[in-house]
Tab-separated table of C-alpha atoms in Angstrom:
chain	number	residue	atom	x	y	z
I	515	UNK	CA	-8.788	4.072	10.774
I	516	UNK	CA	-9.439	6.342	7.347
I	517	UNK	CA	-6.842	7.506	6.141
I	518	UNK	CA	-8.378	9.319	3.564
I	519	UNK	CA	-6.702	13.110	2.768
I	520	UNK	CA	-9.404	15.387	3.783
I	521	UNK	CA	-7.641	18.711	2.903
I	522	UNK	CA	-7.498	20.955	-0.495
I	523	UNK	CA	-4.691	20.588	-2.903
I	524	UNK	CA	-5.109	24.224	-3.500
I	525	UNK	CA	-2.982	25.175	-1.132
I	526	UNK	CA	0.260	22.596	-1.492
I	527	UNK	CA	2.680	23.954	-3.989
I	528	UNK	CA	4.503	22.469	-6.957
I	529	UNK	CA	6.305	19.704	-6.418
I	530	UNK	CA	10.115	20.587	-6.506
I	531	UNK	CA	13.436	17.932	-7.429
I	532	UNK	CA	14.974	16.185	-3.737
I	533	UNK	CA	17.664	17.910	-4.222
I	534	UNK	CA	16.251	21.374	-3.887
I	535	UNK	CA	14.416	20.582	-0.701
I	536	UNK	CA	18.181	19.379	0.576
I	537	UNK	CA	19.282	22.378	-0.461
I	538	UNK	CA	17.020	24.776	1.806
I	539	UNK	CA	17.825	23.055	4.849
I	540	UNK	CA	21.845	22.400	4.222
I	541	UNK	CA	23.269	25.440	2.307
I	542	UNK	CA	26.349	25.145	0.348
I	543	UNK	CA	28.410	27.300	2.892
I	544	UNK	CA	27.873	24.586	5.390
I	545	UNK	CA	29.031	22.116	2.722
I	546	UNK	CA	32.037	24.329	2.420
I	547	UNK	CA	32.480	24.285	5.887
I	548	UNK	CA	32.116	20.706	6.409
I	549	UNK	CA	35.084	20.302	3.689
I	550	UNK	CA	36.929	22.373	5.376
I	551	UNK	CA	36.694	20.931	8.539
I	552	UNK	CA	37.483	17.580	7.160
I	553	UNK	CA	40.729	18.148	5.639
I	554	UNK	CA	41.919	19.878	8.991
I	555	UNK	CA	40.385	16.867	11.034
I	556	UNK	CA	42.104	14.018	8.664
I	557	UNK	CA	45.849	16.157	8.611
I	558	UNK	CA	46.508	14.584	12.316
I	559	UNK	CA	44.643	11.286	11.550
I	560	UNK	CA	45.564	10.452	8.274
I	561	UNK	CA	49.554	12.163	8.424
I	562	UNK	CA	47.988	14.663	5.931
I	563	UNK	CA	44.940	16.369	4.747
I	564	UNK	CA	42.577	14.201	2.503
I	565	UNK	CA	42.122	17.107	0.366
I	566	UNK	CA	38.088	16.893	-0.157
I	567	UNK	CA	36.005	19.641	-1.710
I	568	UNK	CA	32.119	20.432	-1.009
I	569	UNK	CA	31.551	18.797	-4.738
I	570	UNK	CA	33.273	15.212	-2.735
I	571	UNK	CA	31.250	16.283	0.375
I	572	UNK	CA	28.063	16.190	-1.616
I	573	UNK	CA	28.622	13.206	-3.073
I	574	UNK	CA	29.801	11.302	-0.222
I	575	UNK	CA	26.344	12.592	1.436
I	576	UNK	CA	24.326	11.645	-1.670
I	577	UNK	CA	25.842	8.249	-1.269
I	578	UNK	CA	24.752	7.808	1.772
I	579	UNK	CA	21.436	9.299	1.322
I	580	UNK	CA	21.070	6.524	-1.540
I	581	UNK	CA	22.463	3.446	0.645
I	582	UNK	CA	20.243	4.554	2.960
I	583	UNK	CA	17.401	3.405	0.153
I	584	UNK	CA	18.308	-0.363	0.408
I	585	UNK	CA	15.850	-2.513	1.868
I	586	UNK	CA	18.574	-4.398	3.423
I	587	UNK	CA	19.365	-3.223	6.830
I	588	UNK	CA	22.181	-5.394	7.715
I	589	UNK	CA	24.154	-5.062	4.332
I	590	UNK	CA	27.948	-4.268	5.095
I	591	UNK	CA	28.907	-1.180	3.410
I	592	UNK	CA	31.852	-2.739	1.299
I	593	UNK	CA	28.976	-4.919	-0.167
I	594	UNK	CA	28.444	-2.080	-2.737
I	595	UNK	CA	32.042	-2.553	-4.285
I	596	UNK	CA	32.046	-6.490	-3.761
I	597	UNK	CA	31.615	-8.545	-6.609
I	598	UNK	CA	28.633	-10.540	-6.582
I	599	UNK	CA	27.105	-7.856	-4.852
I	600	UNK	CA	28.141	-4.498	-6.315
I	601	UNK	CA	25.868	-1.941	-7.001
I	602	UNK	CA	26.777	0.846	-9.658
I	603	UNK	CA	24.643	3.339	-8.457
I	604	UNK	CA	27.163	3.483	-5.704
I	605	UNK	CA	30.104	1.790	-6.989
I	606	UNK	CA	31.029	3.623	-10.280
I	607	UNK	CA	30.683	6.997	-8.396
I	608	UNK	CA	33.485	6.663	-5.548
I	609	UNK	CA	35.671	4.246	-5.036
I	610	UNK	CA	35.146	2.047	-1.725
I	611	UNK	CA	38.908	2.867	-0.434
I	612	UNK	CA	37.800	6.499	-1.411
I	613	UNK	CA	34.194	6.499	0.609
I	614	UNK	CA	35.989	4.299	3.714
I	615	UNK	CA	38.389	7.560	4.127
I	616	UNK	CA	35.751	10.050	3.809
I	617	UNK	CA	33.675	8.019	6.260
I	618	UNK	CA	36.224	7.982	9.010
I	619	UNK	CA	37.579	11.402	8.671
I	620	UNK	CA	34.205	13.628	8.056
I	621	UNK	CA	34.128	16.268	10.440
């Protein structure tokens, strides 16, 4: 089938970074919130809060978002800290014990 684009380029507007396109559809109070949430859900789970912040929250999410980018589906997450197969682009940002916790507690 063509797949040719048949419209005008007049009307599509500039280009803008990922991250501002993430940030019209997830707001920074619902970062917030999700922090917030977190460290109450983890006090019961964990014996105590994990004391996370949005700034954590966004990263955790922007890891994600990034291991989400590997062509290998059936990579195990701890890959990405193992040697042989570490990956700084994940690695030097969290630490794996670090991203496991935030994993299992987000809320």
């Amino acid at each position: 089938s063509d797949t040719t684009f048949g419209g005008s380029l007049e009307s599509v507007e500039e280009l803008k970074e990922p991250i501002a396109y993430f940030r019209e559809l997830i707001k920074d109070e619902i970062m917030e919130q999700i922090a917030t949430q977190t460290n109450i859900y983890s006090t019961p789970e964990e014996g105590e809060s994990i004391d996370t912040s949005k700034a954590e929250v966004d990263l955790f999410i922007g890891l994600c978002l990034r291991m989400g980018l590997m062509q290998a589906y059936d990579i195990v997450v701890r890959a990405f800290w193992a040697e042989g197969t570490r990956w700084e682009r994940i690695a030097d940002f969290m630490p794996r014990n670090r991203f496991e916790k935030l994993a299992s507690t987000l809320h």
